[in-house]
Amino acid sequence: MNMNIMNVDYSTKIPNNVNLAEDRQVLKALEGWHPGYMDWWSDMGPEGFQESLVYLRTAYSVDPRGWAKFDYVRMPEYRWGILLAPQEENRVVPFGEHFGEPAWQEVPGEYRAMLRRLIVIQGDTEPASVEQQRHLGKTAPSLYDMRNLFQVNVEEGRHLWAMVYLLQKYFGRDGREEADDLLRRRSGDADAPRMLGAFNEATPDWLSFFMFTYFTDRDGKMQLHSLAQSGFDPLSRTCRFMLTEEAHHMFVGETGITRVVQRTCDAMREAGITDPTDIAKVRALGVIDLPTIQKKLNLHYTLSLDLFGSEVSTNAANAFNTGIKGRYHETQIDDDHQLKNSTYPVLKLINGEIKLVDEPALTALNMRLRDDYSQDCVKGMLRWNKVISTAGYQFQLKLPNVAFHRHIGEFKDVHATPDGILIDDATWAKRRDDWLPSTADGDFITSLMQPVTEAGKFASWISPPKVGIDNKPGDFEYVRIES
Ligand SMILES: [Fe+2]
Ligand SMILES: [Fe+2]
């Protein structure tokens, strides 16, 4: 069969552009895995709304100029498929010991275990976020937001398929076992939790959802970018296409937070409130006060920082040396791509002080990726702060210091303020609720989470979006709940 790699074959049960129809063994393995996936979706996917018609995009091509088509779909009928970006001709391993050698189309035997582990860790995050967000449909602030939630959910499901394809095609029996385990673990489960901390936390409300898609999906973006550099070409191609979808998830987060901030500022102005830190007065308006938004931001940013692992790591060095996981925008960096003699400044705790210390660049790769991530995060602050200053308020949302509220790496055993001042346990205990969401903050936000399901209407605490999805008008019915 002569297939155009750009276009997706929808004639098979599993849509794909990897010629599954002629890859009988892998097709069989995936078809064997499919029922378990559907069971997982019905147990752990969005609660309710499974019969509703949702205006979703489905990928029909991997051409970045036009790859998605929008239509009403019942979520269980979404066509989850296997989509790889087109193969780049003569691609080489762009970094590490194998720099300049032809990229691998098969798994190199000596790196098999490491590759499998990285694919499993990435794969595990995809269903985890669906599990974390499963109850949010019931409190959606609008049909527009509900649709975006479900879009993110079905695409995270597809990302799971993407990783499972790699496991089943390239890792034989243990790949199939890992694929089954990805459906067995559950976010927050005491016996079989998901593999990474942030993916076992609750996403209790919609502000958390927006923070999660802004900060935690952005960690995903950084990881996918590094894996898109991989010398193992099928992994690179898979991640490159996933990044196309990921962009929407972060858009949902960034614009979601913008709309919350906007609504708060508008309400404060209408009510003549001059002090944005007068929490009681602001909350009485049915909007979320800026200090509480800052606390949520502190929480989700720091949980996401933990996902980058220890600042100094031999695992990270090995993954780079072997050509498996590169740096953010590796091919655009102007150096030897081997890091033989270079150093990188790492924040460390030295004699009770936070100091920058030069470390061999190879072992500091997690720190470097985390720095790239933090820089990427700043863009949102600028946008949100613009909304606040335009409304005439002197208040700035800020990223907290990387020593604040950490559970992994250099600062896990100390307490620091959001400004990076080290403090003792007693001070931390006293001040914690000033910096991170308290139970009372959570209760207040929960009290606002009243569902709005009339087309074109929005909950009190969030502004409408500037433009609709797929350029639809403001009163478009993005979800037909009763269908
Ligand atoms: Fe994903
Ligand atoms: Fe995502």
Short mmCIF file of C-alpha atoms in Angstrom, two decimals, residues 232-464:
data_model
loop_
_atom_site.label_atom_id
_atom_site.label_comp_id
_atom_site.label_asym_id
_atom_site.label_seq_id
_atom_site.Cartn_x
_atom_site.Cartn_y
_atom_site.Cartn_z
CA PHE A 232 15.77 7.17 18.31
CA ASP A 233 13.86 8.49 15.33
CA PRO A 234 10.39 7.02 16.00
CA LEU A 235 10.39 8.68 19.44
CA SER A 236 11.47 11.97 17.91
CA ARG A 237 8.73 11.85 15.29
CA THR A 238 6.06 10.92 17.83
CA CYS A 239 7.00 13.77 20.14
CA ARG A 240 7.13 16.29 17.33
CA PHE A 241 3.51 15.63 16.48
CA MET A 242 2.44 15.58 20.14
CA LEU A 243 3.86 19.08 20.52
CA THR A 244 1.39 20.33 17.92
CA GLU A 245 -1.48 19.21 20.14
CA GLU A 246 0.21 20.29 23.36
CA ALA A 247 0.20 23.92 22.24
CA HIS A 248 -3.59 24.02 22.65
CA HIS A 249 -3.37 22.68 26.21
CA MET A 250 -1.11 25.54 27.24
CA PHE A 251 -3.32 27.99 25.37
CA VAL A 252 -6.23 26.79 27.51
CA GLY A 253 -4.15 27.47 30.64
CA GLU A 254 -2.78 30.82 29.62
CA THR A 255 -6.06 32.26 28.36
CA GLY A 256 -7.97 30.66 31.22
CA ILE A 257 -5.86 32.48 33.81
CA THR A 258 -6.02 35.68 31.74
CA ARG A 259 -9.82 35.50 31.78
CA VAL A 260 -9.94 34.89 35.54
CA VAL A 261 -7.64 37.86 36.19
CA GLN A 262 -9.63 39.98 33.76
CA ARG A 263 -12.93 39.21 35.45
CA THR A 264 -11.50 39.96 38.91
CA CYS A 265 -10.11 43.30 37.74
CA ASP A 266 -13.35 44.25 35.98
CA ALA A 267 -15.41 43.40 39.06
CA MET A 268 -13.09 45.35 41.37
CA ARG A 269 -13.31 48.40 39.14
CA GLU A 270 -17.08 48.26 38.85
CA ALA A 271 -17.31 48.05 42.64
CA GLY A 272 -14.83 50.86 43.14
CA ILE A 273 -12.37 48.69 45.04
CA THR A 274 -8.93 50.31 45.13
CA ASP A 275 -7.04 47.73 47.20
CA PRO A 276 -6.78 44.38 45.39
CA THR A 277 -5.51 42.75 48.60
CA ASP A 278 -8.77 43.49 50.43
CA ILE A 279 -9.68 39.84 50.06
CA ALA A 280 -13.04 39.85 51.83
CA LYS A 281 -14.35 42.74 49.75
CA VAL A 282 -13.17 41.19 46.49
CA ARG A 283 -14.56 37.77 47.30
CA ALA A 284 -17.92 39.27 48.11
CA LEU A 285 -18.13 40.14 44.41
CA GLY A 286 -18.07 36.45 43.46
CA VAL A 287 -14.61 36.61 41.88
CA ILE A 288 -11.23 35.19 42.88
CA ASP A 289 -8.93 37.74 44.52
CA LEU A 290 -5.46 38.23 43.06
CA PRO A 291 -3.55 37.10 46.21
CA THR A 292 -5.34 33.74 46.03
CA ILE A 293 -4.50 33.43 42.33
CA GLN A 294 -0.86 34.02 43.32
CA LYS A 295 -1.07 31.20 45.90
CA LYS A 296 -2.44 28.78 43.31
CA LEU A 297 0.31 29.84 40.96
CA ASN A 298 2.93 29.20 43.69
CA LEU A 299 1.59 25.71 44.20
CA HIS A 300 1.37 24.59 40.60
CA TYR A 301 4.65 26.14 39.52
CA THR A 302 6.59 24.45 42.30
CA LEU A 303 4.92 21.06 41.82
CA SER A 304 5.89 21.37 38.16
CA LEU A 305 9.50 22.33 38.99
CA ASP A 306 9.78 19.05 40.88
CA LEU A 307 9.06 17.19 37.63
CA PHE A 308 12.48 18.18 36.31
CA GLY A 309 14.21 15.98 38.88
CA SER A 310 17.45 16.70 40.72
CA GLU A 311 19.44 19.65 39.46
CA VAL A 312 22.56 17.51 39.19
CA SER A 313 21.87 14.08 37.77
CA THR A 314 23.95 11.31 36.25
CA ASN A 315 20.80 9.82 34.70
CA ALA A 316 20.31 13.03 32.75
CA ALA A 317 23.98 12.95 31.70
CA ASN A 318 23.62 9.34 30.52
CA ALA A 319 20.44 10.06 28.57
CA PHE A 320 22.29 12.86 26.78
CA ASN A 321 25.58 11.02 26.21
CA THR A 322 23.80 8.07 24.68
CA GLY A 323 21.83 10.31 22.31
CA ILE A 324 18.42 9.54 23.81
CA LYS A 325 17.32 12.85 25.35
CA GLY A 326 18.65 16.18 24.15
CA ARG A 327 18.35 19.77 25.26
CA TYR A 328 15.55 22.21 24.51
CA HIS A 329 16.14 23.39 20.91
CA GLU A 330 19.30 21.27 20.75
CA THR A 331 19.85 21.71 17.03
CA GLN A 332 19.71 25.50 17.40
CA ILE A 333 22.38 25.64 20.10
CA ASP A 334 25.81 26.71 18.92
CA ASP A 335 28.27 24.39 20.69
CA ASP A 336 29.87 20.92 20.33
CA HIS A 337 26.58 19.14 21.32
CA GLN A 338 28.68 16.85 23.48
CA LEU A 339 29.35 19.08 26.49
CA LYS A 340 32.77 17.56 27.03
CA ASN A 341 34.36 20.51 28.81
CA SER A 342 31.58 22.97 29.47
CA THR A 343 29.98 23.96 32.73
CA TYR A 344 26.56 25.25 33.70
CA PRO A 345 25.61 27.36 36.74
CA VAL A 346 23.46 25.45 39.21
CA LEU A 347 21.62 26.87 42.23
CA LYS A 348 22.75 24.99 45.29
CA LEU A 349 22.43 25.10 49.03
CA ILE A 350 25.86 25.78 50.47
CA ASN A 351 26.40 26.34 54.20
CA GLY A 352 22.83 27.46 54.55
CA GLU A 353 22.94 29.84 51.62
CA ILE A 354 21.51 29.65 48.12
CA LYS A 355 24.40 30.05 45.69
CA LEU A 356 25.13 29.62 42.00
CA VAL A 357 27.87 27.05 41.45
CA ASP A 358 29.38 25.89 38.18
CA GLU A 359 28.83 22.18 37.58
CA PRO A 360 29.84 20.03 34.60
CA ALA A 361 27.20 20.88 31.98
CA LEU A 362 26.51 17.21 31.35
CA THR A 363 25.27 16.48 34.85
CA ALA A 364 23.44 19.82 35.05
CA LEU A 365 21.04 19.10 32.18
CA ASN A 366 17.96 18.92 34.38
CA MET A 367 18.81 22.34 35.78
CA ARG A 368 19.27 23.72 32.31
CA LEU A 369 15.92 22.36 31.09
CA ARG A 370 14.27 23.71 34.22
CA ASP A 371 15.77 27.15 33.56
CA ASP A 372 14.45 27.03 30.00
CA TYR A 373 11.08 26.11 31.46
CA SER A 374 11.06 28.99 33.95
CA GLN A 375 11.87 31.43 31.17
CA ASP A 376 8.99 30.05 29.16
CA CYS A 377 6.68 30.45 32.18
CA VAL A 378 7.48 34.15 32.50
CA LYS A 379 5.52 34.97 29.33
CA GLY A 380 2.24 34.30 31.10
CA MET A 381 3.14 36.59 34.01
CA LEU A 382 3.74 39.43 31.55
CA ARG A 383 0.37 38.93 29.94
CA TRP A 384 -1.55 38.63 33.21
CA ASN A 385 0.23 41.58 34.79
CA LYS A 386 -0.64 43.66 31.75
CA VAL A 387 -4.33 42.99 32.41
CA ILE A 388 -3.88 44.06 36.04
CA SER A 389 -1.93 47.23 35.27
CA THR A 390 -4.29 48.20 32.44
CA ALA A 391 -7.13 48.01 34.95
CA GLY A 392 -5.17 50.44 37.10
CA TYR A 393 -4.09 48.13 39.91
CA GLN A 394 -0.65 47.88 41.43
CA PHE A 395 -0.29 44.18 41.91
CA GLN A 396 2.03 41.77 40.17
CA LEU A 397 1.85 38.03 39.80
CA LYS A 398 5.32 36.52 40.19
CA LEU A 399 7.03 33.18 39.89
CA PRO A 400 8.27 32.17 43.35
CA ASN A 401 11.94 31.43 43.96
CA VAL A 402 12.97 27.89 43.00
CA ALA A 403 13.90 27.14 46.62
CA PHE A 404 10.30 27.67 47.70
CA HIS A 405 8.08 24.64 48.44
CA ARG A 406 10.20 21.94 46.84
CA HIS A 407 10.06 18.19 47.29
CA ILE A 408 12.77 17.14 44.87
CA GLY A 409 16.37 18.24 44.47
CA GLU A 410 18.64 20.67 46.22
CA PHE A 411 15.99 22.45 48.33
CA LYS A 412 13.78 19.58 49.39
CA ASP A 413 14.94 19.59 53.00
CA VAL A 414 14.70 23.31 53.68
CA HIS A 415 11.96 25.90 53.84
CA ALA A 416 12.16 29.17 51.95
CA THR A 417 9.86 32.11 51.36
CA PRO A 418 8.62 32.82 47.81
CA ASP A 419 11.42 35.42 47.69
CA GLY A 420 14.02 32.74 48.40
CA ILE A 421 14.84 33.58 52.01
CA LEU A 422 15.55 30.46 54.07
CA ILE A 423 13.34 30.14 57.15
CA ASP A 424 12.95 27.63 59.99
CA ASP A 425 10.16 25.09 60.42
CA ALA A 426 8.22 27.20 62.89
CA THR A 427 8.16 30.22 60.60
CA TRP A 428 7.14 28.03 57.69
CA ALA A 429 4.28 26.53 59.70
CA LYS A 430 3.10 30.00 60.66
CA ARG A 431 3.34 31.51 57.18
CA ARG A 432 2.49 28.57 54.90
CA ASP A 433 -1.11 29.66 54.38
CA ASP A 434 0.06 33.11 53.25
CA TRP A 435 1.88 31.52 50.35
CA LEU A 436 -0.01 28.38 49.40
CA PRO A 437 -3.77 27.80 49.11
CA SER A 438 -5.30 27.13 52.52
CA THR A 439 -8.33 25.00 53.22
CA ALA A 440 -10.38 28.19 53.47
CA ASP A 441 -9.10 29.39 50.09
CA GLY A 442 -10.04 26.04 48.60
CA ASP A 443 -13.51 26.20 50.16
CA PHE A 444 -14.06 29.67 48.76
CA ILE A 445 -13.01 28.69 45.24
CA THR A 446 -15.14 25.55 45.44
CA SER A 447 -18.14 27.70 46.40
CA LEU A 448 -17.75 29.55 43.08
CA MET A 449 -17.64 26.39 40.99
CA GLN A 450 -21.27 26.44 39.93
CA PRO A 451 -21.81 24.91 36.50
CA VAL A 452 -23.01 27.13 33.65
CA THR A 453 -24.39 25.13 30.75
CA GLU A 454 -26.33 27.70 28.76
CA ALA A 455 -24.60 28.48 25.45
CA GLY A 456 -22.79 31.82 25.50
CA LYS A 457 -23.08 32.26 29.30
CA PHE A 458 -20.17 32.28 31.74
CA ALA A 459 -19.74 31.82 35.49
CA SER A 460 -19.35 34.94 37.66
CA TRP A 461 -15.61 34.48 38.16
CA ILE A 462 -14.39 34.28 34.58
CA SER A 463 -14.58 36.50 31.47
CA PRO A 464 -15.69 35.18 28.08
#
